[in-house]
Coordinates of C-alpha atoms and ligand atoms in Angstrom, one line a residue:
M1223 CA 26.4 -4.2 -7.7
D1224 CA 27.8 -1.7 -10.3
G1225 CA 24.9 -2.3 -12.7
I1226 CA 22.5 -1.0 -10.1
H1227 CA 23.4 2.6 -10.9
K1228 CA 22.2 2.3 -14.4
G1229 CA 19.0 4.2 -15.2
I1230 CA 15.6 2.5 -14.8
Q1231 CA 13.8 2.0 -18.1
K1232 CA 11.5 -0.9 -17.6
V1233 CA 9.5 -1.6 -14.5
G1234 CA 7.8 -4.8 -13.4
V1235 CA 4.8 -5.0 -11.0
V1236 CA 3.8 -8.3 -9.4
G1237 CA 0.1 -8.4 -8.4
F1238 CA -2.4 -6.2 -10.2
G1239 CA -4.9 -5.5 -7.3
I1240 CA -5.6 -2.2 -5.6
M1241 CA -1.9 -1.2 -5.1
G1242 CA -0.4 -3.0 -8.1
S1243 CA -2.7 -1.4 -10.6
G1244 CA -2.1 2.1 -9.0
I1245 CA 1.7 1.6 -9.1
A1246 CA 1.6 0.3 -12.7
Q1247 CA -0.6 3.3 -13.7
I1248 CA 1.7 6.0 -12.4
C1249 CA 4.8 4.3 -13.8
A1250 CA 3.1 4.1 -17.2
Q1251 CA 2.0 7.7 -17.0
A1252 CA 5.5 8.7 -16.2
G1253 CA 6.7 7.0 -19.4
Y1254 CA 8.0 3.7 -18.1
E1255 CA 7.3 0.5 -20.1
T1256 CA 5.5 -1.4 -17.3
Y1257 CA 5.1 -5.2 -17.1
V1258 CA 2.6 -6.7 -14.7
S1259 CA 1.9 -10.2 -13.6
E1260 CA -1.2 -11.7 -12.0
I1261 CA -2.4 -15.2 -11.2
E1262 CA -5.0 -15.2 -14.0
K1263 CA -5.9 -13.1 -17.1
K1264 CA -9.2 -12.0 -15.6
L1265 CA -7.4 -10.1 -12.9
I1266 CA -5.2 -8.4 -15.5
D1267 CA -8.3 -7.3 -17.4
Q1268 CA -9.9 -6.0 -14.1
G1269 CA -6.8 -4.1 -13.3
L1270 CA -6.6 -2.5 -16.8
E1271 CA -10.3 -1.6 -16.5
R1272 CA -9.6 0.1 -13.1
I1273 CA -6.8 2.2 -14.6
E1274 CA -8.9 3.0 -17.7
R1275 CA -11.7 4.3 -15.5
F1276 CA -9.3 6.4 -13.5
L1277 CA -7.6 7.9 -16.6
E1278 CA -11.0 8.4 -18.3
K1279 CA -12.0 10.6 -15.3
S1280 CA -8.7 12.5 -15.5
V1281 CA -9.4 13.2 -19.2
E1282 CA -13.0 14.4 -18.4
K1283 CA -11.5 16.7 -15.7
K1284 CA -8.9 17.9 -18.3
K1285 CA -6.0 16.9 -16.1
I1286 CA -4.6 14.8 -19.0
S1287 CA -5.3 14.6 -22.7
L1288 CA -6.8 11.6 -24.5
D1289 CA -3.4 11.0 -26.1
D1290 CA -1.8 10.9 -22.7
K1291 CA -4.3 8.3 -21.6
Q1292 CA -3.9 6.1 -24.6
A1293 CA -0.1 6.3 -24.4
A1294 CA -0.1 5.3 -20.7
M1295 CA -2.5 2.4 -21.4
G1296 CA -0.2 1.3 -24.3
R1297 CA 2.8 1.1 -21.9
I1298 CA 1.2 -1.5 -19.6
H1299 CA 1.8 -5.1 -20.6
G1300 CA 0.1 -7.9 -18.6
A1301 CA 0.8 -11.6 -18.3
S1302 CA 0.0 -14.5 -16.1
T1303 CA 3.7 -15.5 -15.8
M1304 CA 6.7 -13.6 -14.5
D1305 CA 8.9 -14.4 -17.6
H1306 CA 8.6 -10.9 -19.0
F1307 CA 10.4 -9.5 -15.9
N1308 CA 13.7 -10.8 -17.3
D1309 CA 14.5 -7.4 -18.8
C1310 CA 13.1 -5.1 -16.1
D1311 CA 15.4 -2.8 -14.1
L1312 CA 13.1 -2.6 -11.1
V1313 CA 10.4 -5.0 -10.1
I1314 CA 7.9 -4.0 -7.4
E1315 CA 6.0 -6.8 -5.6
A1316 CA 2.4 -5.9 -4.6
V1317 CA 0.8 -9.2 -3.8
N1318 CA -1.3 -9.9 -0.7
E1319 CA 0.2 -9.2 2.7
N1320 CA 1.3 -12.8 3.3
M1321 CA 5.0 -13.6 4.2
E1322 CA 5.0 -17.1 2.7
L1323 CA 3.5 -15.8 -0.6
K1324 CA 6.0 -12.9 -0.7
K1325 CA 8.9 -15.2 -0.1
K1326 CA 7.8 -17.5 -2.9
I1327 CA 7.5 -14.5 -5.3
F1328 CA 11.0 -13.2 -4.4
R1329 CA 12.5 -16.7 -4.9
A1330 CA 11.0 -16.7 -8.4
L1331 CA 12.1 -13.1 -9.1
D1332 CA 15.6 -14.0 -8.1
T1333 CA 15.7 -16.6 -10.8
V1334 CA 13.9 -14.6 -13.6
C1335 CA 15.3 -11.1 -13.2
K1336 CA 18.7 -9.9 -14.3
E1337 CA 21.3 -9.7 -11.6
D1338 CA 21.4 -5.9 -11.6
A1339 CA 17.6 -5.5 -11.3
I1340 CA 16.3 -3.9 -8.1
L1341 CA 13.7 -6.1 -6.3
A1342 CA 11.2 -4.1 -4.2
T1343 CA 8.3 -5.0 -1.9
N1344 CA 5.3 -2.8 -1.2
T1345 CA 4.7 -4.5 2.1
S1346 CA 3.1 -2.4 4.8
S1347 CA 4.2 -4.3 7.8
L1348 CA 6.4 -7.3 7.0
S1349 CA 10.2 -7.4 7.6
V1350 CA 12.1 -6.6 4.4
I1351 CA 15.2 -8.6 5.4
D1352 CA 13.0 -11.7 6.0
I1353 CA 11.8 -11.4 2.4
A1354 CA 15.3 -10.4 1.0
K1355 CA 17.0 -13.4 2.6
E1356 CA 15.1 -15.7 0.2
T1357 CA 17.2 -14.3 -2.7
K1358 CA 20.8 -14.9 -3.7
I1359 CA 21.5 -11.1 -3.8
P1360 CA 19.6 -9.7 -0.7
D1361 CA 21.4 -6.3 -0.9
R1362 CA 19.4 -5.4 -4.1
V1363 CA 16.1 -5.8 -2.2
A1364 CA 14.3 -2.8 -0.6
G1365 CA 10.9 -1.8 0.5
V1366 CA 9.1 0.7 -1.7
H1367 CA 5.9 1.4 0.2
F1368 CA 3.2 3.3 -1.7
F1369 CA 0.0 4.6 -0.1
N1370 CA -3.6 4.2 -1.2
P1371 CA -4.9 5.6 -3.6
V1372 CA -1.5 5.4 -5.3
P1373 CA -2.2 7.9 -8.1
L1374 CA -3.2 10.6 -5.5
M1375 CA -0.9 10.0 -2.5
K1376 CA 2.4 11.8 -2.9
L1377 CA 4.3 9.8 -0.2
V1378 CA 6.5 6.8 -0.8
E1379 CA 8.5 5.2 2.0
I1380 CA 11.7 3.6 0.9
V1381 CA 12.8 0.9 3.3
K1382 CA 16.4 0.0 3.8
S1383 CA 16.9 -3.5 5.3
I1384 CA 20.0 -4.2 7.3
V1385 CA 21.8 -5.4 4.1
T1386 CA 20.3 -3.2 1.4
D1387 CA 22.9 -1.5 -0.7
D1388 CA 23.0 2.3 -0.4
G1389 CA 23.1 2.6 -4.3
V1390 CA 19.8 0.6 -4.4
I1391 CA 18.2 3.1 -2.0
E1392 CA 19.4 6.0 -4.0
R1393 CA 18.1 4.5 -7.3
C1394 CA 14.7 3.9 -5.6
R1395 CA 14.7 7.5 -4.3
E1396 CA 15.5 8.9 -7.8
F1397 CA 12.9 6.6 -9.4
C1398 CA 10.2 7.9 -7.0
V1399 CA 11.0 11.5 -7.9
T1400 CA 10.6 10.6 -11.6
I1401 CA 7.1 9.3 -11.0
G1402 CA 6.1 12.4 -9.1
K1403 CA 6.3 11.1 -5.6
T1404 CA 7.9 12.4 -2.4
P1405 CA 10.2 9.7 -1.1
I1406 CA 11.2 9.3 2.5
I1407 CA 13.7 6.8 3.8
A1408 CA 13.1 4.4 6.8
K1409 CA 14.9 1.5 8.4
D1410 CA 13.3 -1.9 8.2
S1411 CA 11.5 -1.4 11.5
P1412 CA 7.8 -2.3 12.4
G1413 CA 5.4 0.4 11.0
F1414 CA 8.3 2.1 9.1
I1415 CA 7.6 5.9 9.6
L1416 CA 4.0 6.7 8.8
N1417 CA 2.3 3.8 10.4
Y1418 CA 4.5 4.0 13.5
L1419 CA 3.2 7.6 13.8
Q1420 CA -0.4 7.1 12.9
Y1421 CA -1.4 3.7 14.5
P1422 CA -1.1 4.9 18.1
F1423 CA -3.1 8.0 17.2
R1424 CA -5.9 5.9 15.7
L1425 CA -5.8 3.4 18.6
N1426 CA -6.0 6.3 21.1
A1427 CA -9.1 7.6 19.3
I1428 CA -10.7 4.1 19.7
R1429 CA -9.7 4.0 23.4
M1430 CA -11.4 7.4 23.9
V1431 CA -14.6 6.0 22.5
E1432 CA -14.2 2.8 24.6
N1433 CA -13.7 4.8 27.8
G1434 CA -16.6 7.2 27.0
I1435 CA -14.4 10.2 27.0
A1436 CA -16.0 11.9 24.0
S1437 CA -18.4 11.1 21.2
K1438 CA -16.9 9.7 18.0
E1439 CA -18.0 12.8 16.1
D1440 CA -16.2 15.1 18.5
I1441 CA -13.0 13.0 18.4
D1442 CA -13.0 13.2 14.6
A1443 CA -13.8 17.0 14.8
A1444 CA -10.8 17.5 17.1
A1445 CA -8.5 16.0 14.5
K1446 CA -10.1 17.8 11.6
F1447 CA -10.6 21.3 13.0
G1448 CA -7.8 21.3 15.6
L1449 CA -5.0 19.5 13.8
G1450 CA -6.0 20.2 10.2
H1451 CA -6.4 16.5 9.3
P1452 CA -8.5 15.9 6.2
M1453 CA -10.4 13.1 8.0
G1454 CA -10.9 12.2 11.7
P1455 CA -9.1 9.0 13.0
L1456 CA -12.4 7.1 13.4
E1457 CA -13.6 8.0 9.9
L1458 CA -10.2 7.0 8.6
Q1459 CA -10.3 3.8 10.5
D1460 CA -13.6 3.0 8.9
M1461 CA -12.2 3.7 5.4
V1462 CA -9.1 1.5 5.9
G1463 CA -11.0 -1.4 7.5
L1464 CA -10.8 -2.4 11.2
D1465 CA -9.6 -5.9 10.3
T1466 CA -6.7 -4.6 8.3
T1467 CA -5.5 -2.3 11.0
L1468 CA -6.1 -4.9 13.8
S1469 CA -3.9 -7.4 12.0
A1470 CA -1.1 -4.8 11.4
V1471 CA -1.1 -3.5 15.0
D1472 CA -1.2 -7.1 16.4
D1473 CA 1.9 -7.8 14.3
I1474 CA 3.7 -4.7 15.5
Y1475 CA 2.7 -5.3 19.1
N1476 CA 3.9 -9.0 18.9
M1477 CA 7.2 -7.8 17.6
T1478 CA 7.8 -4.9 19.9
K1479 CA 5.6 -5.4 23.0
D1480 CA 5.1 -1.6 22.8
P1481 CA 1.8 -0.9 24.6
N1482 CA 1.1 2.0 22.2
F1483 CA 0.3 -0.7 19.6
A1484 CA -1.9 -3.0 21.9
P1485 CA -5.3 -3.1 20.2
P1486 CA -8.2 -1.9 22.4
M1487 CA -10.8 -4.6 23.2
L1488 CA -13.5 -2.6 21.5
M1489 CA -11.6 -3.0 18.2
R1490 CA -11.4 -6.8 18.6
K1491 CA -15.1 -6.9 19.4
M1492 CA -16.1 -4.8 16.4
V1493 CA -14.0 -7.0 14.1
S1494 CA -15.6 -10.2 15.6
A1495 CA -19.0 -8.6 15.0
G1496 CA -18.1 -7.9 11.3
W1497 CA -18.2 -4.1 11.9
L1498 CA -15.2 -3.6 9.7
G1499 CA -16.0 -0.1 8.4
K1500 CA -17.1 1.1 5.0
K1501 CA -16.6 -2.2 3.3
T1502 CA -19.3 -3.9 5.5
G1503 CA -21.5 -0.9 5.8
K1504 CA -20.8 -0.5 9.5
G1505 CA -17.9 0.5 11.6
F1506 CA -17.8 3.5 13.9
Y1507 CA -20.3 5.0 11.5
E1508 CA -22.9 3.4 9.2
Y1509 CA -22.7 3.6 5.4
D1510 CA -25.2 3.2 2.6
E1511 CA -24.6 1.0 -0.5
N1512 CA -22.7 3.8 -2.1
G1513 CA -20.3 4.1 0.8
K1514 CA -21.9 7.4 1.9
K1515 CA -22.0 8.0 5.7
I1516 CA -25.5 7.7 7.2
L1517 CA -26.1 10.0 10.2
T1518 CA -27.9 7.6 12.6
R1519 CA -28.1 6.3 16.1
E1520 CA -25.0 5.7 18.3
L1521 CA -23.5 2.4 17.3
I1522 CA -20.9 2.3 20.0
R1523 CA -21.8 2.2 23.7
Ligands
NAD2265 N1 -4.5 -1.5 0.2 C1 -3.8 -0.6 0.9 O1 -4.3 0.4 1.4 C2 -2.3 -0.8 1.0 C3 -1.5 0.3 1.2 C4 -0.1 0.2 1.3 C5 0.5 -1.0 1.1 N2 -0.3 -2.1 0.8 C6 0.3 -3.4 0.6 O2 0.3 -3.7 -0.8 C7 0.2 -5.1 -1.0 C8 -0.9 -5.4 -1.9 O3 -2.1 -4.9 -1.3 P1 -3.5 -4.7 -2.1 O4 -4.3 -3.9 -1.2 O5 -3.1 -4.2 -3.5 O6 -4.0 -6.2 -2.3 P2 -5.0 -6.8 -3.3 O7 -5.6 -8.0 -2.7 O8 -5.9 -5.7 -3.9 O9 -4.0 -7.2 -4.5 C9 -3.1 -8.3 -4.4 C10 -3.1 -9.0 -5.8 O10 -2.0 -9.9 -5.8 C11 -2.3 -10.9 -6.6 N3 -1.5 -12.1 -6.5 C12 -1.5 -13.0 -5.5 N4 -0.5 -14.0 -5.7 C13 0.1 -13.6 -6.9 C14 1.1 -14.2 -7.7 N5 1.7 -15.4 -7.3 N6 1.5 -13.6 -8.8 C15 0.9 -12.4 -9.2 N7 -0.1 -11.8 -8.5 C16 -0.5 -12.4 -7.4 C17 -3.8 -11.2 -6.2 O11 -4.5 -12.0 -7.2 C18 -4.3 -9.8 -6.1 O12 -4.9 -9.3 -7.2 C19 0.2 -5.7 0.4 O13 1.5 -6.1 0.7 C20 -0.4 -4.6 1.2 O14 0.0 -4.7 2.6 C21 -1.7 -2.0 0.7

C-alpha cells in the first residue's frame, strides 16, 4: 500500500446527482481535475447545469470571480463510462443508496482503477466493509461521507472499516482539508457519528407530536431558541424527507435493535399517506410550490 501515500491529483466521482455534483464542484473549485461518470449523458449535462447555476450565484454575490467559475467548470470532465477513472488517485462513489448497486460499482472500480487509488463511498447508512469486500484490495476502501448541500456543509465523516488501512484514512483526512472541509473519523458503525446523534433527537420530536406533549411549532422553537439549532427537528425532517429518514432508521434499528432508532407509528402513517415533507408539499408543515412554508391548520392530530 506504499503508493497510497502519494498526493492526490485527480479525483473521480461516480454518480452526478445531488451529492455527486456537489462533491465534483468542490473538488474542481479546490483545483483538482475531476472526472465524473453517470448512466447517461443527459444526467452529466444536468449535473453540470446545477454546478453552473450555483457558481453563477457565487459570482453574483462576489464570493468568487468569473475566472474562478470558468476554471472550476473546465476541470470537470464527464463520461458515461468509468474508463477515465484509470488514472484517478481517489474515486468517490455517490450513486443511489442501494447495496447491490454500490457493490457492482466497486467491483468495476476495482478493475478500472490503479492499485494505489483510494476507493471511497459516500454512503449514509450502508456498511463500508460489506462494500469493500467486493474488491481485491479492501484495505484501500473507506467511507467519505459528505453532507447536503455539499458546497455549504463543512463536515465530512471519514469512515474506517475494520480493514481500512490507516494511511488511507490519513490521506482522506488530508484531502478533505484541501477542499475546505472539517473531517471527523468514525468507525464503520450504523449512523456513523452525526446520524447516530441526530436520528434519536428527530424521532423524539416526532414522538412528542404523536403523544400530544407540545405543538410542532413549540418543539421546533425549543431546538432553535433553546439549543441554538438553525432549524427545528420537525422542519429539518420535512426538508430531508420522511421516507428517507424512515428507511435509514429502519436499517439502523434492524441492525442494532436499539429502541432509540425505532420509528414512531406516526412517521410510518405519514409516509404511507405520502406526507413526505417539502418534496410532496406536506409533512409536519405545508409548503407552496416554491417550497415556502404555509402557515395553516394543524395537520397532525
Ligand atoms: N441527499 C442527501 O442528503 C445525502 C446526504 C449524504 C449522503 N448521501 C448519500 O449519497 C449517495 C447519493 O445520494 P444522492 O442524494 O446524490 O442521490 P441522487 O439520486 O441525487 O444521485 C445518484 C446518482 O447516481 C447515478 N447512478 C446510478 N447508477 C449509476 C452508475 N452505475 N454509474 C454512474 N452513476 C450512477 C444516478 O443516475 C443518479 O444521478 C447515497 O449513497 C446517499 O445515501 C445523500
